[in-house]
Amino acid sequence: MLQAIDLHKKFKTKEAVRKVNMQLEAGESVGLLGPNGAGKSTTISMLSSLIMPTNGEVLWNNVSVNKNPEALRKALGVVPQEIALYPELSAKENLHFFGRIYGLKGQLLVERTEEILQKIGLTDRKNDIVKTFSGGMKRRLNIGAALLHNPSILIMDEPTVGIDPQSRAYILDTVKQLVEEGMTLLYTSHYMEEVELLCDKIYIMDQGEIIAYGTKETLKSLVSDNQTIELKAHILSQKFEEALKKYFPTANIRKEDEILLITMPQNEEPLATIFAIAAKNAVTITSAIVKVPSLEDVFLHLTGRALRD
Ligand SMILES: Nc1ncnc2c1ncn2[C@@H]1O[C@H](COP(=O)(O)OP(=O)(O)OP(=O)(O)O)[C@@H](O)[C@H]1O
Ligand SMILES: [Mg+2]
């Protein structure tokens, strides 16, 4: 559907993006994860034909976007990283303005605006001027502006940066719903939890390049296929530890700071057995946490650096 082929972007001497290949199929929810300055926004700008690549091309339904940028623009909604709204206009007036840019008018424009206001939860504030809105409300309106023309693909560039937790949760819910309704999504973020929540496929980007690609599961298995169960108990007796070792002979079992760590493959489901062995040995477990690798661990594994700086 939307395809990036060997995209390359140079700003004067800075190579912002190198050899980027990406593919977005209809109905897919794809994440683009990377730290500050990785080249995410530059990639998105090229994908949505806002800037020209230095090399490479973008294909929309197998046709170069250069030949027909209008066809892509009609199908695409882009939520930019920087908020682009008119502060002196009301929420409704802003949406009317953006709707007209996309060619909506008359009754259709009025109806779409009301639908979108509902979707982004701003119906009761529609006549207030945007200058009086919180950061989260502006972000929601910014998303609404990209949805007016009913795009089939939505590209979002870090839509939850710098807002309160409540607005963030609202936006994530809205996006999740859009995906469930069949929207094709490209979601850019440096928050791995958001990408994990929303996306089926993930591209990890660093220093201008895609360094890994796959489902969450494939990416995490780059780090390890193991899970570690962290057990806390009132008293971790030696007898209990030995019983566990006997029952799980291939697991790695060790004690660190009064926490018992049990590492074994992720396809095993040992909790019920662990609790049963504990009961048999009169051990009261006070907490059990199952840890599997996160996308953060994947990034660390691939680059030797943390995703967040
Ligand atoms: N117009 C420009 N002129 C010069 N350099 C640029 C320009 N736009 C981006 N860059 C540089 O290209 C690199 C990638 O920037 P980009 O904005 O694509 O990163 P990003 O992954 O979106 O980062 P962030 O998470 O901070 O938004 C950075 O080093 C940035 O300084
Ligand atoms: Mg950016």
Tab-separated table of C-alpha atoms and ligand atoms in Angstrom:
chain	number	residue	atom	x	y	z
A	1	MET	CA	0.000	0.000	0.000
A	2	LEU	CA	2.481	2.638	1.221
A	3	GLN	CA	6.100	1.781	0.678
A	4	ALA	CA	9.410	3.521	1.329
A	5	ILE	CA	12.249	2.347	-0.852
A	6	ASP	CA	15.809	3.156	0.161
A	7	LEU	CA	14.893	6.569	1.505
A	8	HIS	CA	17.758	8.877	2.178
A	9	LYS	CA	17.679	12.467	3.420
A	10	LYS	CA	20.604	14.816	3.766
A	11	PHE	CA	20.239	18.292	5.295
A	12	LYS	CA	23.404	20.132	4.208
A	13	THR	CA	26.039	17.910	5.811
A	14	LYS	CA	23.688	16.054	8.176
A	15	GLU	CA	22.532	12.640	6.999
A	16	ALA	CA	19.222	12.502	8.869
A	17	VAL	CA	17.905	9.322	7.218
A	18	ARG	CA	19.783	6.519	5.483
A	19	LYS	CA	18.583	3.471	3.510
A	20	VAL	CA	15.131	3.381	5.057
A	21	ASN	CA	12.823	0.675	3.703
A	22	MET	CA	9.335	0.395	5.146
A	23	GLN	CA	6.044	-1.123	4.193
A	24	LEU	CA	2.526	-0.397	5.356
A	25	GLU	CA	-0.297	-2.724	4.325
A	26	ALA	CA	-4.003	-1.899	4.591
A	27	GLY	CA	-5.351	-2.400	8.112
A	28	GLU	CA	-1.914	-2.756	9.680
A	29	SER	CA	-0.816	-0.893	12.740
A	30	VAL	CA	2.875	-0.157	12.452
A	31	GLY	CA	5.140	1.477	15.017
A	32	LEU	CA	8.231	3.562	14.382
A	33	LEU	CA	10.227	3.597	17.592
A	34	GLY	CA	13.440	5.495	18.172
A	35	PRO	CA	15.167	8.010	20.461
A	36	ASN	CA	15.365	11.782	19.915
A	37	GLY	CA	17.025	12.664	16.626
A	38	ALA	CA	16.734	9.133	15.208
A	39	GLY	CA	15.144	10.443	12.005
A	40	LYS	CA	11.521	9.498	12.668
A	41	SER	CA	9.938	12.852	11.758
A	42	THR	CA	12.135	13.173	8.680
A	43	THR	CA	11.057	9.693	7.533
A	44	ILE	CA	7.406	10.542	8.088
A	45	SER	CA	7.734	13.819	6.204
A	46	MET	CA	9.111	11.935	3.208
A	47	LEU	CA	6.431	9.231	3.457
A	48	SER	CA	3.693	11.844	3.448
A	49	SER	CA	5.340	13.787	0.587
A	50	LEU	CA	5.926	16.902	2.695
A	51	ILE	CA	9.630	16.822	1.882
A	52	MET	CA	11.493	15.233	-1.009
A	53	PRO	CA	13.982	12.454	-0.312
A	54	THR	CA	17.579	13.072	-1.382
A	55	ASN	CA	17.506	9.513	-2.722
A	56	GLY	CA	14.982	6.725	-2.914
A	57	GLU	CA	11.243	6.929	-3.406
A	58	VAL	CA	7.846	6.485	-1.851
A	59	LEU	CA	5.275	4.276	-3.576
A	60	TRP	CA	1.546	4.551	-3.008
A	61	ASN	CA	-0.297	1.539	-4.435
A	62	ASN	CA	2.844	0.743	-6.424
A	63	VAL	CA	3.002	4.176	-8.085
A	64	SER	CA	5.680	6.736	-7.268
A	65	VAL	CA	4.217	9.467	-5.065
A	66	ASN	CA	6.185	12.052	-7.048
A	67	LYS	CA	3.973	11.346	-10.028
A	68	ASN	CA	0.729	11.827	-8.150
A	69	PRO	CA	1.105	13.314	-4.652
A	70	GLU	CA	-2.599	14.304	-4.581
A	71	ALA	CA	-3.798	10.672	-4.578
A	72	LEU	CA	-1.756	9.963	-1.449
A	73	ARG	CA	-2.696	13.218	0.275
A	74	LYS	CA	-6.395	12.393	-0.053
A	75	ALA	CA	-5.916	9.003	1.582
A	76	LEU	CA	-3.567	10.213	4.286
A	77	GLY	CA	-4.115	11.941	7.615
A	78	VAL	CA	-0.968	13.305	9.235
A	79	VAL	CA	-0.755	14.397	12.857
A	80	PRO	CA	2.426	16.459	13.050
A	81	GLN	CA	4.755	16.494	16.055
A	82	GLU	CA	4.334	20.264	16.414
A	83	ILE	CA	0.784	21.420	17.068
A	84	ALA	CA	-0.573	23.267	14.020
A	85	LEU	CA	-3.741	25.123	15.048
A	86	TYR	CA	-5.066	28.685	15.034
A	87	PRO	CA	-5.064	29.823	18.679
A	88	GLU	CA	-7.545	32.666	18.126
A	89	LEU	CA	-10.138	30.420	16.465
A	90	SER	CA	-12.514	28.051	18.272
A	91	ALA	CA	-12.149	24.265	18.069
A	92	LYS	CA	-15.030	24.132	15.591
A	93	GLU	CA	-13.602	26.936	13.442
A	94	ASN	CA	-10.229	25.216	13.357
A	95	LEU	CA	-11.827	21.972	12.172
A	96	HIS	CA	-13.870	23.849	9.551
A	97	PHE	CA	-10.672	25.466	8.301
A	98	PHE	CA	-8.837	22.132	7.963
A	99	GLY	CA	-11.908	20.449	6.494
A	100	ARG	CA	-12.080	23.060	3.718
A	101	ILE	CA	-8.412	22.437	2.886
A	102	TYR	CA	-9.404	18.817	2.256
A	103	GLY	CA	-12.288	19.928	0.051
A	104	LEU	CA	-15.138	19.369	2.519
A	105	LYS	CA	-17.969	21.906	2.498
A	106	GLY	CA	-21.618	22.546	3.325
A	107	GLN	CA	-23.602	20.000	5.317
A	108	LEU	CA	-20.887	17.346	4.978
A	109	LEU	CA	-18.335	19.639	6.616
A	110	VAL	CA	-20.746	20.447	9.453
A	111	GLU	CA	-21.521	16.772	10.028
A	112	ARG	CA	-17.914	15.583	9.884
A	113	THR	CA	-16.883	18.345	12.306
A	114	GLU	CA	-19.509	17.245	14.826
A	115	GLU	CA	-18.499	13.573	14.451
A	116	ILE	CA	-14.846	14.403	14.982
A	117	LEU	CA	-15.550	16.652	17.984
A	118	GLN	CA	-17.380	13.698	19.502
A	119	LYS	CA	-14.557	11.308	18.713
A	120	ILE	CA	-11.897	13.519	20.313
A	121	GLY	CA	-14.127	14.375	23.276
A	122	LEU	CA	-14.288	18.131	22.679
A	123	THR	CA	-17.971	18.616	21.824
A	124	ASP	CA	-18.639	20.610	24.980
A	125	ARG	CA	-15.663	22.899	24.285
A	126	LYS	CA	-16.245	23.342	20.550
A	127	ASN	CA	-16.999	27.070	20.720
A	128	ASP	CA	-14.059	27.969	22.987
A	129	ILE	CA	-10.967	29.468	21.420
A	130	VAL	CA	-7.978	27.142	21.241
A	131	LYS	CA	-5.723	29.551	23.138
A	132	THR	CA	-7.667	28.615	26.288
A	133	PHE	CA	-7.142	24.850	25.819
A	134	SER	CA	-4.802	22.615	27.810
A	135	GLY	CA	-1.885	20.936	26.018
A	136	GLY	CA	-3.801	17.668	25.918
A	137	MET	CA	-6.896	19.275	24.405
A	138	LYS	CA	-4.792	20.945	21.700
A	139	ARG	CA	-3.219	17.578	20.911
A	140	ARG	CA	-6.671	16.014	20.609
A	141	LEU	CA	-7.817	18.777	18.254
A	142	ASN	CA	-4.638	18.340	16.225
A	143	ILE	CA	-5.575	14.673	15.806
A	144	GLY	CA	-9.149	15.613	14.889
A	145	ALA	CA	-7.896	17.906	12.124
A	146	ALA	CA	-6.120	14.939	10.519
A	147	LEU	CA	-9.251	12.768	10.604
A	148	LEU	CA	-11.820	15.110	9.029
A	149	HIS	CA	-11.466	13.868	5.463
A	150	ASN	CA	-11.842	10.247	6.597
A	151	PRO	CA	-8.345	9.097	5.634
A	152	SER	CA	-7.548	5.424	5.212
A	153	ILE	CA	-4.046	5.852	6.646
A	154	LEU	CA	-3.176	7.842	9.736
A	155	ILE	CA	0.406	8.864	10.457
A	156	MET	CA	0.981	10.152	13.967
A	157	ASP	CA	4.219	11.774	15.090
A	158	GLU	CA	4.631	11.445	18.871
A	159	PRO	CA	1.059	12.523	19.653
A	160	THR	CA	1.339	12.152	23.433
A	161	VAL	CA	4.519	14.080	24.177
A	162	GLY	CA	4.280	16.668	26.945
A	163	ILE	CA	0.684	16.119	28.050
A	164	ASP	CA	-1.030	15.063	31.268
A	165	PRO	CA	-1.611	11.335	31.940
A	166	GLN	CA	-5.385	11.637	31.554
A	167	SER	CA	-5.183	13.181	28.066
A	168	ARG	CA	-2.551	10.623	27.146
A	169	ALA	CA	-4.846	7.772	28.143
A	170	TYR	CA	-7.693	9.395	26.193
A	171	ILE	CA	-5.574	9.717	23.054
A	172	LEU	CA	-4.303	6.136	23.306
A	173	ASP	CA	-7.894	4.907	23.675
A	174	THR	CA	-9.010	6.939	20.659
A	175	VAL	CA	-6.154	5.609	18.527
A	176	LYS	CA	-6.788	2.039	19.647
A	177	GLN	CA	-10.408	2.413	18.644
A	178	LEU	CA	-9.446	3.800	15.224
A	179	VAL	CA	-7.193	0.785	14.674
A	180	GLU	CA	-9.973	-1.579	15.707
A	181	GLU	CA	-12.248	0.133	13.179
A	182	GLY	CA	-9.721	-0.730	10.463
A	183	MET	CA	-7.554	2.389	10.188
A	184	THR	CA	-4.076	1.769	8.830
A	185	LEU	CA	-1.707	3.368	11.323
A	186	LEU	CA	1.901	4.468	11.399
A	187	TYR	CA	2.617	5.501	14.964
A	188	THR	CA	5.844	7.226	15.873
A	189	SER	CA	7.040	7.387	19.426
A	190	HIS	CA	9.929	7.028	21.767
A	191	TYR	CA	7.600	5.497	24.346
A	192	MET	CA	7.906	1.764	23.900
A	193	GLU	CA	4.757	1.067	25.977
A	194	GLU	CA	2.632	3.022	23.487
A	195	VAL	CA	4.072	1.238	20.494
A	196	GLU	CA	3.593	-2.110	22.265
A	197	LEU	CA	-0.002	-1.283	23.060
A	198	LEU	CA	-0.991	-0.053	19.613
A	199	CYS	CA	1.195	-1.708	17.015
A	200	ASP	CA	1.441	-5.185	15.494
A	201	LYS	CA	4.660	-4.534	13.612
A	202	ILE	CA	7.498	-2.349	14.779
A	203	TYR	CA	10.427	-0.651	13.103
A	204	ILE	CA	13.202	0.416	15.450
A	205	MET	CA	15.173	3.384	14.211
A	206	ASP	CA	18.456	4.803	15.441
A	207	GLN	CA	20.849	7.379	13.985
A	208	GLY	CA	19.004	7.578	10.683
A	209	GLU	CA	18.685	3.865	10.067
A	210	ILE	CA	16.179	1.093	10.674
A	211	ILE	CA	18.091	-1.251	12.968
A	212	ALA	CA	15.390	-3.868	13.540
A	213	TYR	CA	11.947	-4.781	12.323
A	214	GLY	CA	9.309	-7.329	13.272
A	215	THR	CA	6.458	-8.193	15.604
A	216	LYS	CA	6.926	-7.469	19.314
A	217	GLU	CA	7.510	-11.168	19.867
A	218	THR	CA	10.210	-11.486	17.188
A	219	LEU	CA	11.970	-8.357	18.389
A	220	LYS	CA	11.917	-9.463	22.009
A	221	SER	CA	13.210	-12.902	21.128
A	222	LEU	CA	16.336	-11.108	19.837
A	223	VAL	CA	17.111	-10.473	23.505
A	224	SER	CA	15.919	-13.726	25.056
A	225	ASP	CA	13.160	-16.343	24.971
A	226	ASN	CA	13.264	-16.584	28.736
A	227	GLN	CA	11.060	-15.273	31.492
A	228	THR	CA	12.226	-14.528	35.011
A	229	ILE	CA	9.892	-14.972	37.952
A	230	GLU	CA	10.782	-12.772	40.910
A	231	LEU	CA	9.447	-14.179	44.175
A	232	LYS	CA	9.199	-12.515	47.534
A	233	ALA	CA	8.078	-14.452	50.612
A	234	HIS	CA	7.907	-13.988	54.367
A	235	ILE	CA	10.728	-16.469	54.734
A	236	LEU	CA	12.443	-18.019	51.711
A	237	SER	CA	13.530	-21.333	53.208
A	238	GLN	CA	16.373	-23.429	51.813
A	239	LYS	CA	13.955	-26.346	51.637
A	240	PHE	CA	11.609	-24.399	49.348
A	241	GLU	CA	14.486	-23.425	47.048
A	242	GLU	CA	15.620	-27.030	46.837
A	243	ALA	CA	12.102	-28.268	46.104
A	244	LEU	CA	11.861	-25.761	43.257
A	245	LYS	CA	15.218	-26.897	41.870
A	246	LYS	CA	14.004	-30.477	41.943
A	247	TYR	CA	10.762	-29.650	40.147
A	248	PHE	CA	12.362	-27.298	37.572
A	249	PRO	CA	15.735	-28.965	36.959
A	250	THR	CA	16.574	-26.879	33.862
A	251	ALA	CA	15.603	-23.503	35.357
A	252	ASN	CA	18.194	-21.077	36.672
A	253	ILE	CA	17.272	-20.427	40.309
A	254	ARG	CA	19.189	-17.917	42.429
A	255	LYS	CA	18.680	-15.574	45.347
A	256	GLU	CA	19.461	-11.841	45.198
A	257	ASP	CA	18.670	-9.487	48.103
A	258	GLU	CA	16.015	-11.760	49.607
A	259	ILE	CA	14.304	-12.140	46.212
A	260	LEU	CA	14.253	-15.547	44.572
A	261	LEU	CA	14.826	-15.355	40.811
A	262	ILE	CA	13.709	-18.241	38.613
A	263	THR	CA	14.590	-18.070	34.926
A	264	MET	CA	13.074	-20.462	32.407
A	265	PRO	CA	11.672	-20.463	28.854
A	266	GLN	CA	8.630	-18.244	28.238
A	267	ASN	CA	6.508	-21.126	26.975
A	268	GLU	CA	6.368	-22.641	30.468
A	269	GLU	CA	3.629	-21.547	32.854
A	270	PRO	CA	5.078	-22.296	36.271
A	271	LEU	CA	3.163	-20.009	38.655
A	272	ALA	CA	0.546	-22.523	39.841
A	273	THR	CA	3.266	-25.117	40.501
A	274	ILE	CA	5.463	-22.583	42.324
A	275	PHE	CA	2.558	-21.612	44.599
A	276	ALA	CA	1.762	-25.280	45.249
A	277	ILE	CA	5.397	-26.030	46.168
A	278	ALA	CA	5.401	-22.967	48.426
A	279	ALA	CA	2.245	-24.137	50.221
A	280	LYS	CA	3.710	-27.596	50.717
A	281	ASN	CA	6.808	-26.065	52.302
A	282	ALA	CA	4.848	-23.618	54.470
A	283	VAL	CA	6.246	-20.627	52.569
A	284	THR	CA	3.941	-17.600	52.204
A	285	ILE	CA	4.638	-15.826	48.916
A	286	THR	CA	4.044	-12.072	49.234
A	287	SER	CA	4.708	-11.136	45.609
A	288	ALA	CA	5.435	-12.852	42.287
A	289	ILE	CA	6.444	-10.787	39.256
A	290	VAL	CA	6.937	-12.362	35.844
A	291	LYS	CA	9.442	-10.401	33.741
A	292	VAL	CA	9.926	-10.817	29.997
A	293	PRO	CA	12.161	-8.667	27.775
A	294	SER	CA	10.678	-5.273	26.825
A	295	LEU	CA	11.267	-3.249	23.650
A	296	GLU	CA	13.489	-1.088	25.846
A	297	ASP	CA	15.678	-4.178	26.397
A	298	VAL	CA	15.655	-4.814	22.639
A	299	PHE	CA	16.946	-1.297	21.970
A	300	LEU	CA	19.606	-1.654	24.669
A	301	HIS	CA	20.608	-5.031	23.248
A	302	LEU	CA	20.962	-3.622	19.710
A	303	THR	CA	22.658	-0.298	20.468
A	304	GLY	CA	24.163	-0.576	23.939
A	305	ARG	CA	22.212	2.581	24.851
A	306	ALA	CA	18.918	3.280	26.618
A	307	LEU	CA	15.968	4.348	24.481
A	308	ARG	CA	15.273	7.355	26.666
A	309	ASP	CA	17.981	9.889	27.284
B	1	LIG	N1	15.344	20.828	8.454
B	1	LIG	C1	16.443	20.309	9.011
B	1	LIG	N2	17.653	20.825	8.803
B	1	LIG	C2	18.773	20.292	9.346
B	1	LIG	N3	18.775	19.191	10.135
B	1	LIG	C3	17.604	18.604	10.369
B	1	LIG	C4	16.377	19.127	9.842
B	1	LIG	N4	15.359	18.319	10.252
B	1	LIG	C5	15.938	17.374	11.028
B	1	LIG	N5	17.271	17.534	11.089
B	1	LIG	C6	18.217	16.662	11.811
B	1	LIG	O1	18.011	15.335	11.394
B	1	LIG	C7	18.094	14.424	12.492
B	1	LIG	C8	16.805	13.633	12.594
B	1	LIG	O2	15.764	14.521	12.993
B	1	LIG	P1	14.249	14.069	13.163
B	1	LIG	O3	13.479	15.274	13.518
B	1	LIG	O4	13.835	13.324	11.957
B	1	LIG	O5	14.361	13.064	14.399
B	1	LIG	P2	13.222	12.412	15.300
B	1	LIG	O6	13.524	10.973	15.361
B	1	LIG	O7	11.901	12.831	14.814
B	1	LIG	O8	13.519	13.041	16.739
B	1	LIG	P3	12.488	13.502	17.921
B	1	LIG	O9	12.123	12.263	18.672
B	1	LIG	O10	13.340	14.411	18.754
B	1	LIG	O11	11.345	14.191	17.282
B	1	LIG	C9	18.413	15.280	13.702
B	1	LIG	O12	19.799	15.246	13.922
B	1	LIG	C10	17.954	16.659	13.299
B	1	LIG	O13	18.712	17.643	13.961
B	2	MG	MG	10.400	13.877	15.606
